Coordinates of C-alpha atoms in Angstrom, one line a residue:
X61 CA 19.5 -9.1 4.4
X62 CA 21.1 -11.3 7.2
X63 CA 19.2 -11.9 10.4
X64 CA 20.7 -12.7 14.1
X65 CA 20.3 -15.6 15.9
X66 CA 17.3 -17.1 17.3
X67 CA 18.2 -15.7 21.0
X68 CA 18.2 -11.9 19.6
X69 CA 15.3 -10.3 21.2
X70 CA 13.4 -6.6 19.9
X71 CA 15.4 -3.9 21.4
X72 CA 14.9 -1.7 18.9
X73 CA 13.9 2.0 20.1
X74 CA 11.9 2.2 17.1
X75 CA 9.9 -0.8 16.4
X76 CA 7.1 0.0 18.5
X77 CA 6.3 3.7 17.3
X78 CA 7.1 1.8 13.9
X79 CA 3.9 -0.3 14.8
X80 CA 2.1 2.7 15.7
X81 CA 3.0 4.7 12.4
X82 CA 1.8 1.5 10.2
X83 CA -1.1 0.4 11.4
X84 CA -3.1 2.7 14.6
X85 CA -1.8 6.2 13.6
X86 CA -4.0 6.0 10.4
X87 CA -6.9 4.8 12.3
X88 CA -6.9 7.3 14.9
X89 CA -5.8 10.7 13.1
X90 CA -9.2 11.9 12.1
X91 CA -10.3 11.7 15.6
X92 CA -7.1 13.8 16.9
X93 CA -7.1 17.7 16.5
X94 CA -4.5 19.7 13.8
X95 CA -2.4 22.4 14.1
X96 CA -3.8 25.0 12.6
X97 CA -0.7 27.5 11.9
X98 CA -2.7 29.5 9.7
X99 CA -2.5 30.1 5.5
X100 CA 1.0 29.1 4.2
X101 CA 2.6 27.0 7.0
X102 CA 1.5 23.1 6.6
X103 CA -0.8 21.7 9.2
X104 CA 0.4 18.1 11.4
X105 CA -1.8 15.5 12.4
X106 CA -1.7 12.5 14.4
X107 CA -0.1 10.4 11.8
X108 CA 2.5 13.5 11.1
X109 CA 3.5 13.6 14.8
X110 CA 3.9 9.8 14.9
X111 CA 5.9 9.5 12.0
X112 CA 8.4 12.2 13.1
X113 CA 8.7 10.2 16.8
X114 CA 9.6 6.9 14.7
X115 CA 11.9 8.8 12.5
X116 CA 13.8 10.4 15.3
X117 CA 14.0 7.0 17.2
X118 CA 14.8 5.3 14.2
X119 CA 17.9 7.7 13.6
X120 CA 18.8 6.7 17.7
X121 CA 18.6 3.0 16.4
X122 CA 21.0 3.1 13.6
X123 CA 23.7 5.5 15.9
X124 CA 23.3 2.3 18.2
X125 CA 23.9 0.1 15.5
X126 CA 20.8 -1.8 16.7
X127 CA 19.7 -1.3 12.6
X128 CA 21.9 -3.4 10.5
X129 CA 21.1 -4.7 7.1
X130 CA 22.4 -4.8 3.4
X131 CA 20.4 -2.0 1.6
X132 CA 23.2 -2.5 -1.6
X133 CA 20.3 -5.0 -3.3
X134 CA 18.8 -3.5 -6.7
X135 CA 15.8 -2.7 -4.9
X136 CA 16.7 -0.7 -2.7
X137 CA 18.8 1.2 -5.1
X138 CA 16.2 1.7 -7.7
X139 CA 14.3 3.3 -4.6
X140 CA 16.4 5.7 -3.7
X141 CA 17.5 6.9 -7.3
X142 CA 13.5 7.5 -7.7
X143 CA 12.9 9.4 -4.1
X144 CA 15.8 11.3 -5.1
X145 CA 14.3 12.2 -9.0
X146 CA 11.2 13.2 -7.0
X147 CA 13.2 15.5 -5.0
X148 CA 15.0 17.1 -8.1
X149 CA 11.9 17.3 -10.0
X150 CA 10.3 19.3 -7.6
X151 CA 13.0 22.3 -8.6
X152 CA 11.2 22.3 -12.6
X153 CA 7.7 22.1 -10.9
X154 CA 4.7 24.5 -11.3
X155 CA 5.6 24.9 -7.0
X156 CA 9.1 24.7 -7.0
X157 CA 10.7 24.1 -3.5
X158 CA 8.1 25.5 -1.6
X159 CA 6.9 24.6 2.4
X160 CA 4.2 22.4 0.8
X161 CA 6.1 20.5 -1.8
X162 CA 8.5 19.9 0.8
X163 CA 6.1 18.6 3.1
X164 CA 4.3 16.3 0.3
X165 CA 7.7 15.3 -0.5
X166 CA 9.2 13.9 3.2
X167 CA 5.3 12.3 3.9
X168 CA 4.9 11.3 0.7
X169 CA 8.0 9.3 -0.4
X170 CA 10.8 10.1 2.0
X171 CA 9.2 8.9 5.3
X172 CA 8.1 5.7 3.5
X173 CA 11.6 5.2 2.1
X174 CA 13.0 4.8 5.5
X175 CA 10.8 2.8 7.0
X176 CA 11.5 0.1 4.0
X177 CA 15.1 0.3 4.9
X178 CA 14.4 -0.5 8.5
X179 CA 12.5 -3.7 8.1
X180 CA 15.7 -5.9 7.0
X181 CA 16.8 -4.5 10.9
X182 CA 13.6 -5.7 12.5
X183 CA 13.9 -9.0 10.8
X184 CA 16.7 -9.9 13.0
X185 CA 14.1 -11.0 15.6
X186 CA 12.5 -14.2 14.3
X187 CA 9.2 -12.9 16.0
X188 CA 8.7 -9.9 14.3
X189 CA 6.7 -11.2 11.8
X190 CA 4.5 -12.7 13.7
X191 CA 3.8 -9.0 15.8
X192 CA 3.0 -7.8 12.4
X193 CA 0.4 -10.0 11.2
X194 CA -1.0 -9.7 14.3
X195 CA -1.3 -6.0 14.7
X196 CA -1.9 -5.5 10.6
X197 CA -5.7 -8.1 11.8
X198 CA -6.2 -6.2 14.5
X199 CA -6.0 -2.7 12.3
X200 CA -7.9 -4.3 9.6
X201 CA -10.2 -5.5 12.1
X202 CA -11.0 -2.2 13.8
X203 CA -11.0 -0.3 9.9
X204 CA -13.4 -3.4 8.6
X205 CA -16.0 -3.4 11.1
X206 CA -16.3 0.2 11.1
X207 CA -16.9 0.2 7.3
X208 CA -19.3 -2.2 7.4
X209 CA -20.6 0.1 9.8
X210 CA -20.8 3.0 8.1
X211 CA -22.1 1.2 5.3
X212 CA -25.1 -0.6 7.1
X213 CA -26.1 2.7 8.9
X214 CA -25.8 5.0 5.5
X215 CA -23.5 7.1 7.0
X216 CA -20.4 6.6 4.7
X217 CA -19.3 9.4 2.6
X218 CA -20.9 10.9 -0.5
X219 CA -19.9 10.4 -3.8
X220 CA -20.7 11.6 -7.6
X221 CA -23.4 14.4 -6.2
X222 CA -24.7 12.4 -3.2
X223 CA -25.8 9.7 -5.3
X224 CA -23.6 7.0 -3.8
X225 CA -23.1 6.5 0.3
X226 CA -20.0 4.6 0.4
X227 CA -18.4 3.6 3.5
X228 CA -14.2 4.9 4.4
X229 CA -13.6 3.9 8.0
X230 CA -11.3 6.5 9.2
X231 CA -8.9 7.0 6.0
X232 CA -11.6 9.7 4.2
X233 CA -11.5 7.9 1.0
X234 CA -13.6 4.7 0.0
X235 CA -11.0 2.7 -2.6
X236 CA -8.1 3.9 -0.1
X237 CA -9.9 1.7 2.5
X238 CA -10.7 -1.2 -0.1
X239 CA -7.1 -1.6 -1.4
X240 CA -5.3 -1.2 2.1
X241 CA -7.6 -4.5 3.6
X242 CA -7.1 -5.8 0.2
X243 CA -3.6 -5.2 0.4
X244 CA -3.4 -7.8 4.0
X245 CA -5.5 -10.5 3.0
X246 CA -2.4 -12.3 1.3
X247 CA 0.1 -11.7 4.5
X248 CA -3.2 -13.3 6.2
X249 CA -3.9 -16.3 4.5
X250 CA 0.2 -16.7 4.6
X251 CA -0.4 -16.6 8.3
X252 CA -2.8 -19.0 7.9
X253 CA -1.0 -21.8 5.9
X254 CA 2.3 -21.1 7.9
X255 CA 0.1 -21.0 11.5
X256 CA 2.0 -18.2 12.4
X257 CA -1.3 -16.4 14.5
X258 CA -4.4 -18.2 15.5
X259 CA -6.5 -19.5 12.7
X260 CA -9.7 -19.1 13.9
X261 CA -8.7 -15.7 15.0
X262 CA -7.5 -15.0 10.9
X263 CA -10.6 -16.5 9.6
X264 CA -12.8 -14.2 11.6
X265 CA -10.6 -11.2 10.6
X266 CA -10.8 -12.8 6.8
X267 CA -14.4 -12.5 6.8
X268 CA -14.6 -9.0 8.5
X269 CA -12.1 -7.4 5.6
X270 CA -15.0 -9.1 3.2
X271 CA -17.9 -7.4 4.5
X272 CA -15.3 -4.3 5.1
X273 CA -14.8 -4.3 1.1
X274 CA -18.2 -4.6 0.8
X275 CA -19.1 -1.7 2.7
X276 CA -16.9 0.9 0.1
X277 CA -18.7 -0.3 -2.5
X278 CA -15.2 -0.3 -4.1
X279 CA -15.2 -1.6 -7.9
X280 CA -11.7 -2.3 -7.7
X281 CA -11.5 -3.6 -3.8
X282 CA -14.2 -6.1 -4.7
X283 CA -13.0 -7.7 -7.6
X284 CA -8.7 -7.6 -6.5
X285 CA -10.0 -9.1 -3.1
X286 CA -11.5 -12.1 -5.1
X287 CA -8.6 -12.2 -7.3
X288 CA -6.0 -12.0 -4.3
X289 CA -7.9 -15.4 -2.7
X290 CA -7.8 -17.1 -6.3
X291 CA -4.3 -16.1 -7.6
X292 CA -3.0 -17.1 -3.7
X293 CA -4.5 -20.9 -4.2
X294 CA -3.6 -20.9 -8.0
X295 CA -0.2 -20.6 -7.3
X296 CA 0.4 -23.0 -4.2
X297 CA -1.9 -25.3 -5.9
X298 CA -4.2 -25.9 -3.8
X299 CA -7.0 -26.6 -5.8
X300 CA -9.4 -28.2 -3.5
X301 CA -9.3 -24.5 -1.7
X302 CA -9.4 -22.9 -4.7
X303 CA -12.8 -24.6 -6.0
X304 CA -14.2 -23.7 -2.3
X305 CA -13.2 -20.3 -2.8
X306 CA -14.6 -20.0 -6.0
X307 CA -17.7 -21.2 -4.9
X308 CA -18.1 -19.3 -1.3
X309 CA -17.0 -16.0 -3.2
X310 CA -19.3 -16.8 -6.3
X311 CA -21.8 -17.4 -3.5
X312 CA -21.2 -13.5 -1.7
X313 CA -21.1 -12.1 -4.9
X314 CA -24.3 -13.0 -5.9
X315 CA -25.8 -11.8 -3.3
X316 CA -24.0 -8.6 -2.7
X317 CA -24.7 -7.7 -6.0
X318 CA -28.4 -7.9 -5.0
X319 CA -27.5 -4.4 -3.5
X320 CA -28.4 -2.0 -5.7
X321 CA -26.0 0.6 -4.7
X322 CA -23.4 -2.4 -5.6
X323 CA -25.4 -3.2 -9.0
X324 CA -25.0 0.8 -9.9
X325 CA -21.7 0.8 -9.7
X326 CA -21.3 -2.5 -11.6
X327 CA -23.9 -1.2 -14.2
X328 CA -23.2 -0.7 -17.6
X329 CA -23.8 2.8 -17.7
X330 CA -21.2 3.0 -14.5
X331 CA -18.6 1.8 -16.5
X332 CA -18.9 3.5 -19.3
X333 CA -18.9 6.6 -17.7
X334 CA -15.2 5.2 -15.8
X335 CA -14.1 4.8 -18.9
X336 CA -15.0 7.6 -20.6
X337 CA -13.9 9.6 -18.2
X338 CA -10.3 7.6 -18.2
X339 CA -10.1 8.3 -21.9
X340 CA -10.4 11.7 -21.4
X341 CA -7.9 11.9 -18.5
X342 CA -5.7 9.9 -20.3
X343 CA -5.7 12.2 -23.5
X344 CA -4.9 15.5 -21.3
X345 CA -1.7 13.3 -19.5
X346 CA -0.7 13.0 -23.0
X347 CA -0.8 16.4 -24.3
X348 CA 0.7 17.6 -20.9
X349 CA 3.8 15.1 -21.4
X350 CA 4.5 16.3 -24.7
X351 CA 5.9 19.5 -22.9
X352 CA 8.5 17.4 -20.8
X353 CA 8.4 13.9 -22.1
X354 CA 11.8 12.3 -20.8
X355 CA 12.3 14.7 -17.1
X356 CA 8.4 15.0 -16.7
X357 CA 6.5 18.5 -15.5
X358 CA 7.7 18.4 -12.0
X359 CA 5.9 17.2 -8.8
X360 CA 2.4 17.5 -8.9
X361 CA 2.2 18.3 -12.4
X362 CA -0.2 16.5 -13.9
X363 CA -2.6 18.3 -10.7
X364 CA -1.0 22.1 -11.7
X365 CA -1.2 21.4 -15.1
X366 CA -4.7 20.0 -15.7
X367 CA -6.2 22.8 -15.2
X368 CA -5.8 24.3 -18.3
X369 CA -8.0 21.5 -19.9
X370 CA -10.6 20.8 -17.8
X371 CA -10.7 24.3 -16.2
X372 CA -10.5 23.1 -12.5
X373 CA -6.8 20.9 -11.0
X374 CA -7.7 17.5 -11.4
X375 CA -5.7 14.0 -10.0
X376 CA -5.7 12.0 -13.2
X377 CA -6.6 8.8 -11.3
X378 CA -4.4 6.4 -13.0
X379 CA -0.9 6.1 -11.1
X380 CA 1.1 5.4 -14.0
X381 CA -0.2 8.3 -15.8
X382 CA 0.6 10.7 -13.4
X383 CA 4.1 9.3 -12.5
X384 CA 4.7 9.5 -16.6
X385 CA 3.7 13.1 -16.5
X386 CA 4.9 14.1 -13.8
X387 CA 8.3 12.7 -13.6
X388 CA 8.8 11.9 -17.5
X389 CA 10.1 8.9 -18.6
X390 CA 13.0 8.6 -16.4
X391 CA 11.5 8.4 -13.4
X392 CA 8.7 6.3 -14.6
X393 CA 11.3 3.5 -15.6
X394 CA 12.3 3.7 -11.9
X395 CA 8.8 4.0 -10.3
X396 CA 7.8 0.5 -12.4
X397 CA 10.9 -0.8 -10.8
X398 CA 9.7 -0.4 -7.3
X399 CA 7.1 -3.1 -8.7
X400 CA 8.8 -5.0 -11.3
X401 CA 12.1 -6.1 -9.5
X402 CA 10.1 -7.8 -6.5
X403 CA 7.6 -9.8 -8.9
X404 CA 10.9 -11.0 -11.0
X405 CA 12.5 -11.9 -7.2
X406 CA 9.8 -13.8 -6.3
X407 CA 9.0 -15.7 -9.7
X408 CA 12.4 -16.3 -10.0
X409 CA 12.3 -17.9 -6.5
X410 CA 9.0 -19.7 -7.1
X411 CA 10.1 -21.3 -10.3
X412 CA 13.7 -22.4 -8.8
X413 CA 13.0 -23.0 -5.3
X414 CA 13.1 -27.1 -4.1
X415 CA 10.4 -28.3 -3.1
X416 CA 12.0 -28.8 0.3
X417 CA 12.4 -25.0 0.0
X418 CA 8.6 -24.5 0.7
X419 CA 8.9 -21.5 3.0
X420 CA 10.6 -19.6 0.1
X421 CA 7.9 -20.7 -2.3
X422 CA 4.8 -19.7 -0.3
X423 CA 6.6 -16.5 0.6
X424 CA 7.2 -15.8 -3.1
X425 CA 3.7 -16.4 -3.4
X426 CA 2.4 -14.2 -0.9
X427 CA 4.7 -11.3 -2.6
X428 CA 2.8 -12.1 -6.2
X429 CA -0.6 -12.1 -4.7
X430 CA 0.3 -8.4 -2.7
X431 CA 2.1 -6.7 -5.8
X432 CA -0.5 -7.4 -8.7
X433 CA -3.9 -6.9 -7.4
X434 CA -1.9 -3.7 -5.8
X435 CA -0.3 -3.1 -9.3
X436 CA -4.3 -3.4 -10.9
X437 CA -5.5 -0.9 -8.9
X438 CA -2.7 1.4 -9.4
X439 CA -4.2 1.9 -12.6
X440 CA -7.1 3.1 -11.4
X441 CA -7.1 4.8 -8.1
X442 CA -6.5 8.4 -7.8
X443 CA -3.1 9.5 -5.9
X444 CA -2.9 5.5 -4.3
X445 CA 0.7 6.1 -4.6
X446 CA 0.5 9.5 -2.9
X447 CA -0.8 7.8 0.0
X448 CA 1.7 6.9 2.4
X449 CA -0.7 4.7 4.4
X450 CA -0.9 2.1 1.7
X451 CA 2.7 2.7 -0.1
X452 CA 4.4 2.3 3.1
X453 CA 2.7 -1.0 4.2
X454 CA 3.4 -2.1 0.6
X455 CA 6.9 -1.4 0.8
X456 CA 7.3 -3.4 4.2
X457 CA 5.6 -6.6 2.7
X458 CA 7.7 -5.8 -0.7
X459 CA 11.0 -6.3 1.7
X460 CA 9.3 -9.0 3.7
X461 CA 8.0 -11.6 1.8
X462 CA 10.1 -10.7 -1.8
X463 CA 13.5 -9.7 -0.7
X464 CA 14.0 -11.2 2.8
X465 CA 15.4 -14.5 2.8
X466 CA 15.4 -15.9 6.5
X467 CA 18.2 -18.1 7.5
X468 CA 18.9 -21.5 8.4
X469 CA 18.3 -20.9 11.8
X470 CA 15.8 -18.8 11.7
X471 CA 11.8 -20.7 11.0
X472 CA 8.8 -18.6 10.2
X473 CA 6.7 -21.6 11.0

């Protein structure tokens, strides 16, 4: 993934609706009207509309050449085999090629296909990274401070029979929010180290994304976001911030779990009940697979199919799961290589890099500290990787900070 010289400047058609798709179109499409084409024919929203404009000006940009980049590496590859084994699997699903599968299929895993393979073009400029990190704080700004919001004036949404108020911004589902800020606060603190925005500016945006996480009273957004500041220090040794953060977060977390909506869900009871209800999930993925084990029961079939156990269609919230079911073991070799080639990049890097090759290292870093928290709640989250909010932002970072090696004469300082 080669970048231009340090004089190349963004003329890209498609960088700035790329902006817009990322990080505002989420934000604002539950405040903009649908179609409403009536039963059968799939509605379009906000962030529909904007990722068709980026598409169509991104297919003007590589006509123009403007996009250039390698996309031979592994990664890449091992992405396309596995949005192409999504495609074919929807032709064995309980669906089959109909208008909606379709449409899951191009928002869902197409669209954020192609925007990975632009991001090598956009890296040509040496300040794109620096536009990034600036507009992903000022989305998680604007997402964070209306959680907290939400949260402090009880009107989040409602959860396990309007027992639990928990706070989602705009992106209508709690542990979405939780992991997306989750999923920034490494780029930040790489911004941070590398002064690439203004610190003071980061710190504030830092502590927002805290009360943010807060504010979902996400299980798995409160304990990845400590983990993400811990692994982060861990790992560039730092251990003078790394006893600070211990303390500040042990600190928080003390007192937030003086909440008691946030002691409920950290209750024993709580957790068994997660648990027993994972088992159970669990057990019906494995009786499902058994029909299909190596091709999988098409798209959406652990959804279709679930309803013969549990009498209602039901996600199986556990990402690996459903990717097993749904795409057998085939595709789930692929789908753990969307993870697993990135982490063994930037190991690889971290373990062999100089120490004169620090830029390398920290970025290797930030890669770990985005892909394993992300990885842990995975596990976890219903449909995360049905979300093309967070998979797409995921995939930029993946190409960013794990596969992107900037040049000589390019400095991300």
């Amino acid at each position: 993934m080669n970048a231009g010289s340090s004089e190349e400047k963004i003329r890209f058609i498609s960088f700035y609706p790329f902006l817009l798709l990322l990080f505002y179109a989420p934000i604002f499409n539950v405040w903009v009207p649908k179609t409403d084409f009536g039963r059968g024919i799939p509605d379009f929203g906000l962030y529909e509309v904007c990722a068709i404009i980026w598409t169509l000006s991104f297919c003007v940009d590589l006509m123009l050449k403007r996009i250039r980049g390698s996309f031979r590496d592994i990664w890449f590859i091992n992405m396309a085999v596995y949005v192409w084994w999504v495609f074919m699997s929807i032709g064995w699903s309980f669906e089959g090629y109909s208008m909606n599968a379709f449409r899951g299929f191009i928002f869902t895993y197409l669209i954020p296909f192609f925007i990975c393979l632009a991001v090598p073009g956009y890296l040509r400029d040496k300040k794109v990274l620096k536009i990034l990190v600036n507009h992903a704080a000022i989305c998680c700004l604007i997402l964070a401070l209306l959680s907290f919001y939400q949260f402090s004036r009880n009107l989040g949404m409602h959860y396990e029979s309007d027992r639990e108020v928990r706070a989602a911004a705009t992106l209508g589902n709690a542990n979405l929010l939780a992991i997306f800020l989750v999923l920034n606060v490494p780029v930040f603190l790489f911004a941070i180290k590398k002064r690439l925005v203004n610190k003071f500016f980061l710190l504030v945006t830092l502590l927002c994304v805290g009360l943010g996480i807060v504010g979902t009273v996400s299980r798995k957004g409160l304990i990845t976001f400590v983990a993400t500041f811990l692994l982060f220090f861990s790992l560039i040794k730092n251990y003078s911030m790394l006893v600070l953060a211990v303390i500040v977060l042990t600190g928080a977390g003390v007192y937030v779990m003086q909440q008691k909506i946030v002691a409920d869900r950290f209750s024993g009871a709580a957790i068994d009940r997660e648990f027993k209800g994972k088992g159970s999930m669990i057990k019906v993925g494995i009786e499902i697979l058994k029909e299909s084990p190596v091709v999988g029961r098409g798209f959406a079939g652990y959804w279709h199919y679930s309803k013969k156990f549990f009498g209602r269609s039901e996600d199986a919230h556990n990402n690996y799961l459903t990717t097993l079911v749904n795409y057998g073991v085939v595709g789930f070799a692929l789908f753990m290589g969307i993870f697993l080639i990135p982490l063994w990049r930037a190991f690889s890097r971290l373990l062999k890099s100089s120490p004169q090759e620090q830029d390398a290292k920290l970025m290797s870093v930030t890669a770990i500290t985005i892909i394993l928290p992300f990885m842990a709640s995975a596990y976890a989250a219903g449909a995360l990787m049905h979300s093309p909010v967070a998979t797409s932002l995921l995939f930029v970072y993946v190409v960013v900070f794990a596969l992107w090696k900037p040049p000589p004469d390019i400095s991300i300082a």
